[in-house]
Structure formats: C-alpha cells, structure tokens
XYZ file of C-alpha atoms in Angstrom:
601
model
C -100.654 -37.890 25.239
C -101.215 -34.268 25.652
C -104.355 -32.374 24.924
C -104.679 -30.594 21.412
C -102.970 -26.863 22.037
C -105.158 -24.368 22.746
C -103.989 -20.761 22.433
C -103.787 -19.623 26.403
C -105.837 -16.402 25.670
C -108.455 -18.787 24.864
C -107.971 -21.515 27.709
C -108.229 -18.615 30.058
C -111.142 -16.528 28.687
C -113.381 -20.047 28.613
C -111.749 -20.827 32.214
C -113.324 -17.836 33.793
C -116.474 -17.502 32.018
C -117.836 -21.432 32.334
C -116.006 -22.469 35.451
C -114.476 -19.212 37.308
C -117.207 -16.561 36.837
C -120.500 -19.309 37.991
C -118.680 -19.319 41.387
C -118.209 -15.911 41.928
C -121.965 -15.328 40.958
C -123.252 -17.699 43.414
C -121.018 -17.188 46.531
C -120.366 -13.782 46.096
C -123.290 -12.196 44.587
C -122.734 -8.304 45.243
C -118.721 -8.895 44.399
C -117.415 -6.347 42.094
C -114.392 -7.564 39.969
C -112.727 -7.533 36.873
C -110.855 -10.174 35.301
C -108.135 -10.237 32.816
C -104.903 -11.599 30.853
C -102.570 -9.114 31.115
C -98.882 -9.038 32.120
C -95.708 -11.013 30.659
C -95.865 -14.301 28.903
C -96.012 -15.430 25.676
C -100.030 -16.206 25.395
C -100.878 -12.705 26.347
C -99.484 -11.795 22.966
C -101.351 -14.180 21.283
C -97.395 -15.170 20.669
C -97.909 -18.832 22.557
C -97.488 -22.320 21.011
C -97.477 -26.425 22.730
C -93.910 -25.507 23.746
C -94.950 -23.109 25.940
C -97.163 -24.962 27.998
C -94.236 -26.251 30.239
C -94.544 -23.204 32.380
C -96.492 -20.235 33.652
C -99.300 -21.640 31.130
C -102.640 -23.233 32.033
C -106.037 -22.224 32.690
C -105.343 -18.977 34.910
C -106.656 -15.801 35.444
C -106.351 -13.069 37.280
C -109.317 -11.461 39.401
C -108.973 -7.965 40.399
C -110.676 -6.449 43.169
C -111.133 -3.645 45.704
C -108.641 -2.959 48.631
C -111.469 -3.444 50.578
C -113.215 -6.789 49.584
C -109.609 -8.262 49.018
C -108.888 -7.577 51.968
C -112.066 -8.964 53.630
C -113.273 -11.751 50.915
C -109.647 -12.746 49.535
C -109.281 -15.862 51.795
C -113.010 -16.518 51.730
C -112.912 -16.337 47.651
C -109.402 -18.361 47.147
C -110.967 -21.554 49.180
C -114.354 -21.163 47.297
C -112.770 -21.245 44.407
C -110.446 -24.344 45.372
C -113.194 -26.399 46.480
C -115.526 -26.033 43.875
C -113.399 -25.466 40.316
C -113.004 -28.364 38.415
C -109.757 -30.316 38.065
C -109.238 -30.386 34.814
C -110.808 -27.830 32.137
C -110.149 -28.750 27.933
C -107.858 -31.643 28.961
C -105.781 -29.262 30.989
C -104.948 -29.080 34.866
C -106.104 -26.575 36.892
C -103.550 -27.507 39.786
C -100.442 -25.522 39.956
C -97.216 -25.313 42.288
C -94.072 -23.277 42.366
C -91.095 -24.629 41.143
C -88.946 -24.790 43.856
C -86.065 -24.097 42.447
C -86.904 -21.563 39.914
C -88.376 -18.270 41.720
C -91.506 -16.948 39.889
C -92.102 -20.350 37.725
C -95.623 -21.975 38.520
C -96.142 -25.439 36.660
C -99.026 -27.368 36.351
C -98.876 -30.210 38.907
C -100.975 -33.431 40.244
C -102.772 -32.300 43.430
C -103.031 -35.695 44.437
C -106.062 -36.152 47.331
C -105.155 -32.813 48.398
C -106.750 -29.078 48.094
C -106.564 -27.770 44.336
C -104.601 -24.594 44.277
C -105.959 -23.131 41.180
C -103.709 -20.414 39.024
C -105.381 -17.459 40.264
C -104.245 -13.869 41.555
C -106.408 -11.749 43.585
C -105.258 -8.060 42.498
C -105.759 -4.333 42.705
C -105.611 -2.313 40.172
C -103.838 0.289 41.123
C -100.748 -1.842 42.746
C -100.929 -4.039 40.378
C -99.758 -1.021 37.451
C -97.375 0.426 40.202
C -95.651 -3.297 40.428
C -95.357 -2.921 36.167
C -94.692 0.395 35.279
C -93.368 1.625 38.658
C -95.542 4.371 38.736
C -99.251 6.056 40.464
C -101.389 6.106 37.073
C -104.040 8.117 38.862
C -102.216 11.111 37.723
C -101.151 12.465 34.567
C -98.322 11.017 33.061
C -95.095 12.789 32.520
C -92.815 13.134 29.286
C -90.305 11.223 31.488
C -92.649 8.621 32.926
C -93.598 7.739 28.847
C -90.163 7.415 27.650
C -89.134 5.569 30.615
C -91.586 2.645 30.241
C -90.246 -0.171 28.176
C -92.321 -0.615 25.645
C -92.850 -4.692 26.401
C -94.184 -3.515 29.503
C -96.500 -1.168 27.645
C -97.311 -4.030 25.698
C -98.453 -6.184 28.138
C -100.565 -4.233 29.836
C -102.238 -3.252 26.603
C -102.447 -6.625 24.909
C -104.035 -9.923 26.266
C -107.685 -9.203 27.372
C -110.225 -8.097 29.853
C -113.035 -10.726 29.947
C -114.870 -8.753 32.570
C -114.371 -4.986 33.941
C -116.998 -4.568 36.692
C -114.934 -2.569 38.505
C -114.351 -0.074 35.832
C -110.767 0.568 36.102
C -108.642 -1.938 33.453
C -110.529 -0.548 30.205
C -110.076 3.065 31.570
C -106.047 2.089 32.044
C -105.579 0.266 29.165
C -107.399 3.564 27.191
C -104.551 5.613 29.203
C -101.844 3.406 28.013
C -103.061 3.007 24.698
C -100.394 4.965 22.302
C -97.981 7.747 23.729
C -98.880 11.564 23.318
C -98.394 12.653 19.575
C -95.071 15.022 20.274
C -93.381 12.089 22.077
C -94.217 9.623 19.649
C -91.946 12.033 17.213
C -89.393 12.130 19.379
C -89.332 8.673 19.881
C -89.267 8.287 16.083
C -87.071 11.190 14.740
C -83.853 9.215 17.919
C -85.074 5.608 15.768
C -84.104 7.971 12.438
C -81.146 9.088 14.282
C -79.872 5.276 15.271
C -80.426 4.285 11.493
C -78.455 7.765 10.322
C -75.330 6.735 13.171
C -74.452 3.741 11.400
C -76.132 3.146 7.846
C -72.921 4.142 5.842
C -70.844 1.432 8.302
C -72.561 -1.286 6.023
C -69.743 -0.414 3.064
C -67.384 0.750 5.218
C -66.630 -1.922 7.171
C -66.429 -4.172 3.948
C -64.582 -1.581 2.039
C -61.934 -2.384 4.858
C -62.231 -5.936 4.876
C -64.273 -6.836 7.236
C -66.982 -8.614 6.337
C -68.340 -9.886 9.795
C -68.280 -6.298 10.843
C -70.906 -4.867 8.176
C -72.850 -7.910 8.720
C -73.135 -6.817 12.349
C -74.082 -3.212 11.542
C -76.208 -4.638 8.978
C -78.369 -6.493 11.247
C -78.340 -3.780 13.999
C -80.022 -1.321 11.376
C -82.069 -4.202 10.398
C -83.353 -4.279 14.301
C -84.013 -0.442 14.215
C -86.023 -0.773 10.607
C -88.018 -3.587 12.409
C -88.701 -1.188 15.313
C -89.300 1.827 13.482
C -92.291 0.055 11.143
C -93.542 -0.982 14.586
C -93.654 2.588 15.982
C -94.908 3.850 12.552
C -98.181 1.694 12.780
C -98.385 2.616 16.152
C -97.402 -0.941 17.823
C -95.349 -0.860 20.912
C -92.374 -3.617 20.684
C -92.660 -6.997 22.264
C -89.376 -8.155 24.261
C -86.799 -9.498 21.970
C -87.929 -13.049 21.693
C -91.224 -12.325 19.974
C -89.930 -8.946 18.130
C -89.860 -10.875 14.914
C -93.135 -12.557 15.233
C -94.990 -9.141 15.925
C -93.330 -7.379 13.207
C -93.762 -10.535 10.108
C -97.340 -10.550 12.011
C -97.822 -6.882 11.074
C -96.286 -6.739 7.892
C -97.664 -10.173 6.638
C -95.268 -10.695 3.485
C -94.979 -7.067 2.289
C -91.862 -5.477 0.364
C -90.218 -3.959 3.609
C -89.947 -7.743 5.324
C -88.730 -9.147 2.274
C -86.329 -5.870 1.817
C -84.755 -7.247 5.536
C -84.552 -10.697 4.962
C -82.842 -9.823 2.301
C -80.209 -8.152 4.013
C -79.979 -10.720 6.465
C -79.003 -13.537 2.982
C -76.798 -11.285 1.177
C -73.764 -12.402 0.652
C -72.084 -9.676 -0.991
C -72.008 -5.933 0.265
C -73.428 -5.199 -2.994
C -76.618 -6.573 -2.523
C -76.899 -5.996 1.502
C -76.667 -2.215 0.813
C -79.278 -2.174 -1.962
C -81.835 -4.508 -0.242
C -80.838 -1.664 3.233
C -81.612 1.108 0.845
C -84.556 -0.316 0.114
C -86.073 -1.216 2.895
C -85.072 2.556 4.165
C -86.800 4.057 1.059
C -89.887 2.086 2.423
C -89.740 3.492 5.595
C -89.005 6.700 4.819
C -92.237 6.836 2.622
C -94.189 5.570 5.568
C -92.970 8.041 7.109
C -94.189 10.648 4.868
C -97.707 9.192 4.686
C -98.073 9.685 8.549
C -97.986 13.276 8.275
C -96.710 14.121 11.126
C -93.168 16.856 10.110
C -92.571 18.278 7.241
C -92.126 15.375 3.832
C -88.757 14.062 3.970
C -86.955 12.854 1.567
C -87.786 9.523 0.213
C -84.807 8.158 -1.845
C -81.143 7.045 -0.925
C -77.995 9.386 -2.296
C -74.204 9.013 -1.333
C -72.829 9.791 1.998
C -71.175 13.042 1.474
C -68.689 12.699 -1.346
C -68.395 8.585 -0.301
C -69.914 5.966 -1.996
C -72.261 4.648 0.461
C -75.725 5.032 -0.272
C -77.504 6.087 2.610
C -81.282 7.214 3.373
C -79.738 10.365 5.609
C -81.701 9.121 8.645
C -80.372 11.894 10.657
C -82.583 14.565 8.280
C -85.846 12.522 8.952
C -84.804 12.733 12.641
C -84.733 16.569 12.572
C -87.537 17.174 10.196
C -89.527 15.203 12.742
C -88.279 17.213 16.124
C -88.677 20.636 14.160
C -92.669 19.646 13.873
C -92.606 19.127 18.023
C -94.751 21.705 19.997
C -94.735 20.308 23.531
C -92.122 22.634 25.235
C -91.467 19.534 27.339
C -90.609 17.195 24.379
C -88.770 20.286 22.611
C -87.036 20.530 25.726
C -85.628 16.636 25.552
C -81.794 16.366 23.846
C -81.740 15.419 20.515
C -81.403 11.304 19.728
C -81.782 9.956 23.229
C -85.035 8.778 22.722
C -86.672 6.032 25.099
C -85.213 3.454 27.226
C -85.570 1.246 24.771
C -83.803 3.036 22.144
C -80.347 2.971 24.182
C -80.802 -0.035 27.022
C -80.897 -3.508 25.745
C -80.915 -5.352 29.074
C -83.207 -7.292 30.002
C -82.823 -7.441 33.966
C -83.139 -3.622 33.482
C -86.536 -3.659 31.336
C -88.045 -6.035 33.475
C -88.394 -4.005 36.828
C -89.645 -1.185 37.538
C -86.937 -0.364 40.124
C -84.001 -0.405 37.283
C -85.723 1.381 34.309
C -87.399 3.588 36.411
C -84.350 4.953 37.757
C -82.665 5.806 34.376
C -85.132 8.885 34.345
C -81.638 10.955 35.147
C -81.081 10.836 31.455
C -83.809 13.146 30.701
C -83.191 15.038 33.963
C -79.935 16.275 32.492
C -81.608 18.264 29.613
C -83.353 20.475 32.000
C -86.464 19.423 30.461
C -89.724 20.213 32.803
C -90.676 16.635 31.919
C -94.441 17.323 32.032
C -97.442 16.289 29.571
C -101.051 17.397 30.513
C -104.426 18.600 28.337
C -103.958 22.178 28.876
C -107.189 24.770 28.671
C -106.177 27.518 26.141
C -104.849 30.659 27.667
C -103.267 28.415 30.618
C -99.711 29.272 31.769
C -97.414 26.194 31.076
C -94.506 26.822 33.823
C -97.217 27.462 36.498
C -99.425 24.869 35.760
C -96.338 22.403 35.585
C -95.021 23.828 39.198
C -98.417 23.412 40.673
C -99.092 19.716 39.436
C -95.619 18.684 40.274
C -96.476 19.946 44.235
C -99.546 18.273 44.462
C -97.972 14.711 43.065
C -94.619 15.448 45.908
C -97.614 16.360 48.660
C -99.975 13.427 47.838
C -96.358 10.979 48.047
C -95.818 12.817 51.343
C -99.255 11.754 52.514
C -99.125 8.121 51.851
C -95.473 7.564 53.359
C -94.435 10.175 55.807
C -94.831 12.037 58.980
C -95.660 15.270 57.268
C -96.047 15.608 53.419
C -93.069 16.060 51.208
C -90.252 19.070 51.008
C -87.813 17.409 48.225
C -88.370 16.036 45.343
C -88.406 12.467 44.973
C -85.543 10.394 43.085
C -85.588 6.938 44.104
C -82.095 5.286 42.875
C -79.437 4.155 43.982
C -79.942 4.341 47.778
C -82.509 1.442 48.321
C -80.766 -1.959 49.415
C -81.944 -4.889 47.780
C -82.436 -6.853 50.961
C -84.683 -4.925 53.758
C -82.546 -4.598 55.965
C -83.339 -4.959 60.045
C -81.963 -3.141 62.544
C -81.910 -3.600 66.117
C -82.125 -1.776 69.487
C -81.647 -2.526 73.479
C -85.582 -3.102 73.587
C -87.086 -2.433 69.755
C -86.667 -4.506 66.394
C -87.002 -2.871 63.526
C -88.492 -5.168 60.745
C -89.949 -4.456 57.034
C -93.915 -4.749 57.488
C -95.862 -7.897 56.480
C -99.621 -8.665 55.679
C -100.000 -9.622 59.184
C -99.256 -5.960 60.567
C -102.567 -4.560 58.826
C -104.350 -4.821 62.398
C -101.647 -3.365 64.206
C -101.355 -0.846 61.825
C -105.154 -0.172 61.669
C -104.937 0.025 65.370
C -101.798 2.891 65.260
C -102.963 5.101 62.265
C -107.220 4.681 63.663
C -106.202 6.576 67.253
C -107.047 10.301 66.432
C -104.239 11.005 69.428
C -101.761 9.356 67.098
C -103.107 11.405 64.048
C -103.477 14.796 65.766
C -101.235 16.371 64.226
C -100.157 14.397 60.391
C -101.119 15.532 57.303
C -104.490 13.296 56.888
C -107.189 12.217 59.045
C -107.058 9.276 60.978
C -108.247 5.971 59.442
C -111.846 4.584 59.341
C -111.390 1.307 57.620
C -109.109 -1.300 58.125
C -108.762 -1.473 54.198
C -106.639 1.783 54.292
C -104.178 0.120 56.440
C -103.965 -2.560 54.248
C -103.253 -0.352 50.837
C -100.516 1.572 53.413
C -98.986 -1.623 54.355
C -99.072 -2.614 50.095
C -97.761 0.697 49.205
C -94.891 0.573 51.978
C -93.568 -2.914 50.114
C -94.120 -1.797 46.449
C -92.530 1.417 47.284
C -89.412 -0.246 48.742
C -89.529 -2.949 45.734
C -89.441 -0.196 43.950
C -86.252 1.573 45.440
C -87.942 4.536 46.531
C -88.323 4.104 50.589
C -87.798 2.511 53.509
C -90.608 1.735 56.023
C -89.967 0.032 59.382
C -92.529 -1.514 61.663
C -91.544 -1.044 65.479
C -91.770 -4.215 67.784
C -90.802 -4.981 71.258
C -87.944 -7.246 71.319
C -89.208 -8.839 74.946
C -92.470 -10.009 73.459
C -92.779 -13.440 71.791
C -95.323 -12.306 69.369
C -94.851 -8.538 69.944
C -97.655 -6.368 68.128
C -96.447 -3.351 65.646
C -95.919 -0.585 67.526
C -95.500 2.048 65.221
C -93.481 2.781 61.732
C -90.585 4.800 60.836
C -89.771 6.106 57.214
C -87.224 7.250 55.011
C -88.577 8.275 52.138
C -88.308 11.146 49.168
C -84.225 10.272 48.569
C -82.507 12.082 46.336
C -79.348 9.966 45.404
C -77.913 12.896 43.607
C -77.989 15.279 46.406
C -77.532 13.194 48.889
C -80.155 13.672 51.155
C -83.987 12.171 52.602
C -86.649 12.103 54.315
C -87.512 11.029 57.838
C -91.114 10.348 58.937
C -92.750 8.140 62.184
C -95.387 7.033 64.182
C -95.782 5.408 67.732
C -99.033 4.055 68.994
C -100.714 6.231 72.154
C -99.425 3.662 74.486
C -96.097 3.580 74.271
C -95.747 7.700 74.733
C -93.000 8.657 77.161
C -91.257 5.645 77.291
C -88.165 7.107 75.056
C -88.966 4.179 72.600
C -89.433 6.469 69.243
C -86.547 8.234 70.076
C -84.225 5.141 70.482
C -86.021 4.035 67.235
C -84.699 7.150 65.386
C -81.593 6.821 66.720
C -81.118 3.815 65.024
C -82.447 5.078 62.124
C -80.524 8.151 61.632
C -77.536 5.892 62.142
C -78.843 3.718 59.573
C -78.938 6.747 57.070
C -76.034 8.277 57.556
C -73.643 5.634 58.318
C -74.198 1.850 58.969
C -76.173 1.188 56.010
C -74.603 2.763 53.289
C -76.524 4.835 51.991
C -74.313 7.668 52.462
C -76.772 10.635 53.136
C -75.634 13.820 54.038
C -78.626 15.579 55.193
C -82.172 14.341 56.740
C -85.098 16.415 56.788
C -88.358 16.342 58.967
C -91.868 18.295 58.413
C -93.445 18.301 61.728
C -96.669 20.392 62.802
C -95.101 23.087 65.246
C -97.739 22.162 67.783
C -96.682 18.780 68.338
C -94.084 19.791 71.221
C -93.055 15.937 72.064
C -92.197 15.408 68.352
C -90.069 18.577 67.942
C -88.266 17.681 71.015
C -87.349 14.015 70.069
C -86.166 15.601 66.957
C -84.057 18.231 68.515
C -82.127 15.561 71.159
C -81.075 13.565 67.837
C -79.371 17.131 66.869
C -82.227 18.132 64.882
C -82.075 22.140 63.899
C -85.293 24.429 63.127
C -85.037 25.681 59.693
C -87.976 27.461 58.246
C -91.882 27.616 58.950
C -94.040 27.027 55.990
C -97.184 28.803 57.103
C -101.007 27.499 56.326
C -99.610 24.256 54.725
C -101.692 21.791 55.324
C -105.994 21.369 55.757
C -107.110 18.471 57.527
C -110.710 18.025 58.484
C -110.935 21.333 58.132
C -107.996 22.606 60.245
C -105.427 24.876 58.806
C -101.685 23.858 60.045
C -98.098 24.816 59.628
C -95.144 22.805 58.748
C -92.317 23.456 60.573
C -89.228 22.027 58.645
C -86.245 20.186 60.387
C -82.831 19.201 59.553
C -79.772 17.284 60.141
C -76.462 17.027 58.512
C -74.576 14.289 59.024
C -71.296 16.228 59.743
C -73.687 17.546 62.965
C -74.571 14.156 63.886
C -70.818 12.417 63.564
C -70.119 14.927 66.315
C -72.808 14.838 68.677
C-alpha cells in the first residue's frame, strides 16, 4: 500500500532540511549553497496530487552552487550524499533511475544492494536561468526578452520555493522575475482586450447562421482569454494549459466571474451563452477599471455596431490601455501582438528556450528599440539604449569568440539540432564535453595563447569549466557553434584548441568566426586546415547557407591575419582603441569573407 500523499513541496522542503542539509553541514562545513523547488512539474505549483507520484516526484531537491566548488566538490558531494541519505524518507524512496525509454523521466526505483542515487541536481545559478528562459539575467532585461518568456516558464521559476539561499542569488532572481515592468504589463493586457474584441460578436454570429458547434468554439476560446486576462489582472503569470484551470478557480475561489464562465461553458442556448459572456466581460472590464492603470473604460456591454450582438468592445479597453503607455519601447511595439503566449499555443515551442526565444523577430519587425532600464532623469533614451546594447554584443563576444562581437546577435534558424562533427586529414572536430575542462584550462591559461584576445588569460580552472557550460547551453540554445580540436592519430587525443561560429544573423545571412590553438601546435598549419573545414561548414556542407563570415582580430597578431587571409579573408576596416585588457589599449582589425569569394578560390 502506498504512503499517505504528501504534497511534493513539502516532501522536498523536510527532505533537505532533516536529511539533506545535516550532511552538507558536517562534510562540507564552509560550502555555500542554496537549495530550492523550482522548475516544471506539477508540485512546484502546489498543483500535485497521488497521481502524480508516478514520475519526476519524490523527495528531490536541487542544490545550487558556485562554478567553482561544483566544479571541485560536485563528485565529492554527490557520493557523500549517496552514502549517507537515508533510503526511504515519509514512506517514500529516495532511489531514482531514468526511464529508459522515456528521455527526461526519472522514477523512483529499488536500488537493490547497490549505491543509492538520490534525486538531486548540483546547479548554477546563472546556467541554470539561461537553460529556462534562454537568456544572461545579469543584465537588464529587454521589452523583447519579457514578452518572449512564456509565462509557465515565468511561473516556475517564481513559484515552488527556496528552502535555503546562502549563496544569495535565487531570492535576488526570483525578485527580478517577479511581475513584468508596468508599461508591458498594459500592453500585454490592452492585445488580451484585443483577442476578446476579435471574436466576442462570433458567439451570435455563428449561431445566427446555424452553427451551433461553431459559437461554442468561439465561446470557449473567449472563455480561455477571460481566464487569462483575470490572471494578468491580479498579477499571476499563467500556468501551462493543464493546470490553467486550477490556478485560475484557485484565485477566484467561487466568485461571480468563475461562475459567469462556467456558465458559458453549460449553456445550451445562444441566449444564455451570450448573457453569462457579457457578464463575465462586464466583470472584467470593472477589474479593469479598479487597477488604474489607463484611462476608465467602459464597463457595460452595448450592440456591435447596428447588429445585435452584445459585446463588451474589447478592442476600446485595448486602446485606452496602450494610450496610458510611456515607455517609448512598449509605445514602439504594434498594436495586439502581445506576448508569446498571446499568439503561440504550442507546447514544444513554450518549452525551450531555443524555439520561443527565436520568435523575438515578431517584435523586431515594429522597429521597436526593444529596451527597458531605470533611467536617471535628464538621461538620453536612444544613447543610453545604443550604449547598453554594445556592452551586452561585447560581453557575448568575450565569452565565445576570438575577438568581441561586430553584429548583432540573432540566433534562429541556423543552429542544427544534432552537433554536427566534421573531419580533417589529421584533426576531428567534436562538440566539447565535461572532460575537455583541463584541456581547455590548459589552452585559454597560456598568456602566449591569450596575447592578443579580448580578456586576460585564465587563473582558475573554474572559468574553463563555465566556458565549456556556456559553449553547450549556447548551442542548445541555437545561438553558436563551438568545436574542440583533436588529433585524429591519438587514441585519447587532448583538446587542442576551439573554433567558433557565433553572433548569426539568420536574416542577413551572415556570422561570426572565432579560434584558438594551444602554443604547441603553432606552425604546424593545423588551425588553418581547421578553418578550412569550418568555413566550408558555413558556407556550404552544412547548410546553413551563410553568405558572409566575419573575423575581429588584434592587428598585431601577424600569424592570425595571415591564416585568415590564405582562406580568402579581405581587410575591411580598423576599429581603433577597442579593446583594454590588463591595462593595454588594442585595435580590432575587422575581416571578411563572402561566400561568392570563397566558391571561387
């Protein structure tokens, strides 16, 4: 018989403070962690019952720590933990397996005589929100970056619970994340207004015309937009599909507007769908008025134009609303598009970062600066916007390139889904794995090697490690390639050095081209045979159809600008005093090729 259900949140929080947290005390004393429920699933939401213990449920949590001490302590902390948690906590097993045939499903399992494997994640912080928003939280966060997360995502990462924050960093996030900006929480609420104002007279319509299945349809789309516009209203981002009807009978606990919608839902006759519509509109609409936040709109239902559809005009609220925006970035936005969530309803697409990031080229269209900052008064918008927007393109130039950055980033459509290999007479060319971080420590340590890039070379083998993360997460993420360089004669060859393609602009058709080779391998022709492939690669064995690559080299560095030359490489503009680095003031020289140039050379 199984154990009497006890919500997850709870399991968990007990888990780590009587049987996790005593461990980490006594073996790792001067450990700084936090430790959390956040993410996807059900119990995060509070949203869990006994049905949903038969996967991804148990007593779990998830540590998260520095680069560093993950990096150094992860191993040591995993097999502490295994040997010394209990097996069972409140009736419940703290063993857990992958299902083998269902990627990303753990179940609870008998460990037999063997090692417990305890559901527990070491994580950092910061890859950890890359992997769920798809974005670098450690700067400000543009109009498009709000209205392109999903709003379940937004959810889970502000639900569940922290049960310890010694590092600092998930309260401070979660604070961040907390509700969007005032001006785009009226835009994302005058396009709701505008969904209800498309259709509401199709209720009558469609029955007017005979058919009845049809205004039930529209009748319980605008039933789904009144559930999401109470939600954004009190200020409660919307949980994916499954639970959206829990969280919004949860919030409104009985009141007139859920019994307006049910209502809707019965009806049998057009009659009384449209009146229990209006009604439930007439509720919303004086909501709406009591957040103060446009001009009062009008709170009862007339005809459509000279029809006899009673409608709530939701396309009035929706301009009343954008008329009180003062952001020039939100006013900048088209009318009615909204968030993601107000015109995609897939779920593969909500559910990673790669895919909802990359429908950012709605905005894009509008022209709109897409920027949101605190501003000091007196400051000049279009300069301050131009100047943060360089620094975020330089500091993505730092982490993943040669040089820093000369076009803007659009990751899309470019990235395969598989990393793909490539192959040379004497190199293979392989996506990096955790067992590179020496090798890589070892390349990006040697000043000779980082003479003449665009930071200093490393001290700790920890910043290898978050270059090796950020490589993967950025290619999960569609928005580079990285390649680590080994020699194909070698059984267990070493990493050798990396190659990059990086800041791709699908749209335009062009990217970025960065590299590295460790000291000992100079003058060998290796790199060059490297980029060869490479350049092939981008412009036309791996389909990603690029008409232009760009380098940003250091003039100085003679051996670079000639490796870049013999692939047909042309010199293009000096940008003078770009870069500091330790104190050193350097130029970028940039370099291009087109691929028409390198189809004939």
């Amino acid at each position: 018989m199984p154990p009497t259900f006890i919500p997850g949140i709870e399991l968990s929080r007990a888990y780590y403070r009587e049987a996790v947290r005593p461990i980490l005390d006594g073996r790792f004393p001067d450990l700084a962690h936090s430790a959390a429920m956040l993410g996807p699933g059900s119990e995060v939401q509070g949203f869990d019952t006994a049905r949903s213990r038969d996967h991804n449920w148990g007593p779990r949590v998830d540590l998260y720590l520095r680069a560093a001490d993950r990096e150094a302590h992860g191993d040591a902390i995993l097999a502490a933990l295994s040997a010394a948690l209990p097996r069972t906590f409140r009736g419940y097993g703290t063993h857990f397996e992958a299902a083998a045939d269902e990627p990303g499903t753990i179940l609870a399992a008998d460990p037999g005589d063997g090692p417990l494997k305890p559901y527990i994640k070491l994580l950092h912080v910061p890859s950890t929100m890359r992997h769920h928003l798809g974005v670098d939280l450690s700067r400000p966060l543009t109009v498009r970056d709000w209205l392109g997360f999903p709003q379940q995502r937004l959810r889970a990462l502000t639900g569940g619970e922290v049960f310890h924050d010694g590092l600092g960093a998930l309260e401070p996030m979660r604070r961040t994340l907390a509700w969007y900006p005032d001006d785009v929480w009226r835009y994302l609420l005058a396009a709701g207004w505008r969904l209800v104002g498309q259709e509401e007279p199709f209720v009558g319509r469609t029955a007017e015309a005979g058919d009845e299945l049809g205004s039930r349809v529209v009748a319980a789309r605008l039933v789904r937009w009144a559930m999401q516009l109470a939600l954004l209203q009190a200020k409660q981002y919307a949980p994916y599909t499954k639970w959206l009807g829990t969280a919004f009978s949860r919030q409104e606990q009985g009141s007139a507007l859920e019994r307006h919608l049910a209502g809707v839902l019965d009806a049998r006759a057009v009659a009384d769908r449209e009146r229990s519509l209006c009604a439930a509109f007439e509720e919303l609409a004086r909501r709406q008025n009591g957040l103060g936040l446009s001009a009062a709109v009008r709170e009862t239902v007339s005809p459509f134009h000279d029809r006899p559809y009673l409608v709530i005009h939701g396309e009035a609220i929706g301009e009343a609303l954008e008329a009180a925006i003062t952001d020039p970035a939100v006013r900048a936005l088209p009318p009615g598009v909204g968030g993601i969530d107000q015109f995609v309803d897939n779920t593969d697409v909500l559910s990673h970062p790669r895919q909802f990031r990359a429908v950012g080229a709605v905005w894009d269209a509008a022209g709109s600066p897409l920027s949101i900052d605190a501003r000091p008064a007196g400051a000049h918008p279009a300069r301050e916007r131009e100047a943060r927007e360089r620094d975020e393109r330089e500091e993505e130039g730092r982490e993943q390139g040669d040089r820093a950055p000369y076009a803007p980033t659009r990751p899309d459509v470019l990235i395969p889904s598989t990393f793909p290999t490539l192959t040379t007479e004497r190199l293979t060319l392989r996506a990096l794995a955790e067992p590179d971080v020496d090798d890589l420590f070892a390349i990006f340590s040697d000043p000779a090697v980082m003479r003449y890039w665009s930071r200093p070379p490393m001290q700790e083998k920890a910043e290898a490690a978050e270059l090796l993360h950020g490589a993967l997460e950025a290619f999960a993420q569609g928005e580079s390639l990285r390649w680590a360089l080994e020699l194909r004669a070698h059984l267990e060859a070493p990493v050798i050095g990396t190659v990059s393609l990086f800041h791709l602009d699908a749209q335009n058709g062009r990217g970025e081209i960065g590299y590295a080779l460790r000291s000992a391998d100079w003058g060998k022709g290796l790199m060059h045979e490297a980029l060869t492939a490479v350049v092939d690669y981008a412009f036309d064995t791996g389909g990603m159809d690029l008409g232009r690559l760009e380098a940003d080299l250091d003039p100085r560095n003679i051996a670079s600008l000639r490796s870049l030359e013999r692939l047909g490489f042309q010199r293009e503009g000096l940008l003078r005093e770009r870069w500091t680095v330790a104190g050193e003031t350097t130029d970028s020289l940039i370099m291009g090729l087109l691929r028409r140039e390198r189809i004939r050379l």
